[in-house]
Amino acid sequence: MSHGARVIRTGVSSGGPAAPPAATVAASSSSAGSDAELMDGAYFRSCAGMLKVAQMISLLIGFISVNNSPWTDYSAYSFFQIVTMCDLVMILFFYVTHIFRIYRKLTCVSWPLAEFLHYLIGTILLLIGSIVAAAKSYNLTGLVAGATFGFLATILCVLSMWSSYKVSCITQSTSKYH
């Protein structure tokens, strides 16, 4: 019983045509080693890369806003801070994974599934933390700002999760028939 290996392309850096046109190969000898480069410059400018940067910025602003405000409820805001920092670290981890193409070297991990599960769990926890932070803010501007940026980060995480799932489904359904 043999199971064939199936490749699922989910990132900008891992996709591309099978063989470039002959004119492109002759014209661009300097970019011929792009797979051998250490960093993936195209991911910086991709929609997924910019979305990750926006998530990290909104999480950092939310964390700093709550951290520099007088707290009214220790448990609510410590939960919010823990969730924002854990989410920020994980998003940074996946960002670095894409930038340095670590997913190509560590093939034993299903990176699309790991990223999707991170966004699923992280978004739910971030939404809960933002709701609790907003409910216990008592109109203190720093706490309201932190909760607002928490909600913004939640929306950005939902967008990332939806685009990740959409890319995976489209790739799987089209590769099935080719």
C-alpha positions as a printed NumPy array, in Angstrom:
array([[  0.   ,   0.   ,   0.   ],
       [  1.734,   3.124,  -1.191],
       [  0.564,   6.641,  -0.48 ],
       [  1.868,   9.258,  -2.883],
       [  3.237,  12.512,  -1.529],
       [  1.183,  15.574,  -2.307],
       [  2.548,  19.126,  -2.234],
       [  0.25 ,  21.949,  -1.215],
       [  1.458,  25.411,  -2.127],
       [  0.135,  28.051,   0.22 ],
       [  2.691,  30.852,   0.155],
       [  3.842,  33.406,  -2.345],
       [  7.441,  32.286,  -1.985],
       [  6.789,  28.59 ,  -2.517],
       [  4.643,  28.931,  -5.626],
       [  5.607,  29.708,  -9.172],
       [  5.764,  28.238, -12.621],
       [  7.478,  24.898, -13.145],
       [  9.913,  26.234, -15.738],
       [ 10.517,  29.903, -16.564],
       [ 10.419,  31.025, -20.198],
       [ 13.737,  30.924, -22.043],
       [ 13.799,  34.725, -22.469],
       [ 13.501,  35.223, -18.72 ],
       [ 16.365,  32.824, -17.991],
       [ 18.675,  34.542, -20.456],
       [ 17.712,  38.06 , -19.357],
       [ 17.962,  37.682, -15.604],
       [ 21.102,  35.849, -14.64 ],
       [ 21.335,  37.826, -11.383],
       [ 17.994,  36.549, -10.092],
       [ 18.679,  32.943, -11.068],
       [ 19.787,  32.114,  -7.533],
       [ 16.66 ,  33.472,  -5.834],
       [ 15.9  ,  30.059,  -4.296],
       [ 19.414,  29.944,  -2.869],
       [ 19.011,  33.361,  -1.183],
       [ 18.634,  33.434,   2.561],
       [ 15.591,  35.706,   2.706],
       [ 12.383,  35.852,   0.711],
       [ 12.026,  39.487,  -0.282],
       [  8.709,  38.913,  -2.03 ],
       [  7.039,  37.962,   1.27 ],
       [  7.735,  41.454,   2.658],
       [  5.553,  42.951,  -0.071],
       [  2.915,  40.221,  -0.191],
       [ -0.564,  40.672,   1.241],
       [  0.01 ,  37.944,   3.841],
       [  3.29 ,  39.527,   4.944],
       [  1.803,  43.001,   5.306],
       [ -1.186,  41.546,   7.16 ],
       [  1.146,  39.873,   9.661],
       [  2.997,  43.157,  10.203],
       [ -0.308,  44.985,  10.766],
       [ -1.342,  42.308,  13.285],
       [  1.929,  42.614,  15.175],
       [  1.691,  46.421,  15.284],
       [ -1.905,  46.42 ,  16.518],
       [ -1.127,  43.788,  19.156],
       [  1.899,  45.757,  20.342],
       [ -0.075,  49.016,  20.554],
       [ -2.871,  47.23 ,  22.449],
       [ -0.363,  45.727,  24.884],
       [  1.426,  49.044,  25.48 ],
       [ -1.878,  50.895,  25.94 ],
       [ -3.053,  48.483,  28.614],
       [  0.363,  48.208,  30.245],
       [  0.679,  51.982,  30.704],
       [ -2.839,  52.498,  32.099],
       [ -4.075,  52.249,  35.664],
       [ -5.769,  48.877,  35.986],
       [ -9.154,  48.397,  37.543],
       [ -9.255,  44.604,  37.338],
       [ -5.978,  42.727,  37.559],
       [ -7.159,  39.358,  36.195],
       [ -8.885,  40.798,  33.125],
       [ -5.955,  42.895,  31.974],
       [ -3.261,  40.386,  32.826],
       [ -5.173,  37.866,  30.659],
       [ -5.359,  40.46 ,  27.867],
       [ -1.627,  41.145,  28.126],
       [ -0.72 ,  37.462,  28.112],
       [ -2.923,  36.763,  25.09 ],
       [ -1.588,  39.737,  23.114],
       [  2.046,  38.882,  23.825],
       [  1.607,  35.173,  23.033],
       [ -0.211,  36.036,  19.819],
       [  2.472,  38.577,  18.911],
       [  5.283,  36.074,  19.488],
       [  3.545,  33.369,  17.437],
       [  2.798,  35.736,  14.545],
       [  6.433,  36.863,  14.627],
       [  7.513,  33.202,  14.601],
       [  5.426,  32.438,  11.496],
       [  6.59 ,  35.677,   9.862],
       [ 10.238,  34.698,  10.37 ],
       [  9.412,  31.183,   9.152],
       [  8.155,  32.618,   5.871],
       [ 10.88 ,  35.258,   5.523],
       [ 13.757,  32.816,   6.001],
       [ 11.958,  29.932,   4.22 ],
       [ 12.26 ,  27.649,   7.231],
       [  9.177,  25.763,   6.065],
       [ 11.237,  24.372,   3.155],
       [ 13.834,  22.871,   5.488],
       [ 11.472,  21.513,   8.159],
       [  9.103,  19.449,   6.06 ],
       [  7.993,  17.268,   8.964],
       [  5.675,  20.08 ,  10.136],
       [  2.474,  20.889,   8.29 ],
       [  3.033,  24.648,   8.281],
       [ -0.337,  25.645,   6.773],
       [ -2.162,  23.546,   9.378],
       [ -0.003,  24.874,  12.225],
       [ -0.585,  28.467,  11.152],
       [ -4.309,  27.886,  10.713],
       [ -4.631,  26.339,  14.184],
       [ -2.621,  29.189,  15.69 ],
       [ -4.957,  31.727,  14.126],
       [ -8.035,  29.778,  15.183],
       [ -7.041,  29.449,  18.853],
       [ -5.325,  32.841,  19.058],
       [ -8.257,  34.682,  17.515],
       [-10.761,  33.115,  19.905],
       [ -8.597,  33.959,  22.932],
       [ -7.935,  37.483,  21.629],
       [-11.639,  38.079,  21.069],
       [-12.437,  36.914,  24.619],
       [ -9.651,  39.073,  26.048],
       [-10.779,  42.13 ,  24.085],
       [-14.402,  41.715,  25.147],
       [-13.422,  41.395,  28.806],
       [-10.998,  44.325,  28.528],
       [-13.662,  46.517,  26.928],
       [-16.266,  45.542,  29.53 ],
       [-13.944,  46.322,  32.465],
       [-12.357,  49.502,  31.041],
       [-14.596,  51.961,  32.956],
       [-13.959,  54.57 ,  30.235],
       [-10.246,  54.891,  31.001],
       [ -8.718,  55.998,  27.695],
       [ -5.685,  53.696,  27.749],
       [ -7.783,  50.637,  28.521],
       [-10.358,  51.535,  25.867],
       [ -7.537,  52.041,  23.341],
       [ -6.027,  48.668,  24.278],
       [ -9.372,  46.915,  23.842],
       [ -9.942,  48.72 ,  20.528],
       [ -6.577,  47.595,  19.171],
       [ -7.358,  44.123,  20.489],
       [-10.53 ,  44.082,  18.411],
       [ -8.607,  45.401,  15.394],
       [ -6.036,  42.616,  15.795],
       [ -8.899,  40.109,  16.086],
       [-10.332,  41.29 ,  12.765],
       [ -6.892,  41.092,  11.124],
       [ -6.398,  37.567,  12.508],
       [ -9.776,  36.511,  11.111],
       [ -8.697,  37.877,   7.71 ],
       [ -5.46 ,  35.893,   7.888],
       [ -7.268,  32.753,   8.949],
       [ -9.816,  33.142,   6.152],
       [ -7.164,  33.786,   3.503],
       [ -5.08 ,  30.842,   4.748],
       [ -8.071,  28.513,   4.625],
       [ -9.154,  29.867,   1.243],
       [ -5.689,  29.34 ,  -0.277],
       [ -5.465,  25.817,   1.137],
       [ -8.883,  24.804,  -0.182],
       [ -8.333,  26.277,  -3.613],
       [ -4.914,  24.651,  -3.901],
       [ -6.199,  21.27 ,  -2.803],
       [ -9.238,  21.324,  -5.059],
       [ -7.303,  22.37 ,  -8.157],
       [ -4.392,  20.002,  -7.576],
       [ -6.78 ,  17.077,  -7.295],
       [ -7.72 ,  17.306, -10.974],
       [ -4.286,  17.995, -12.474]])
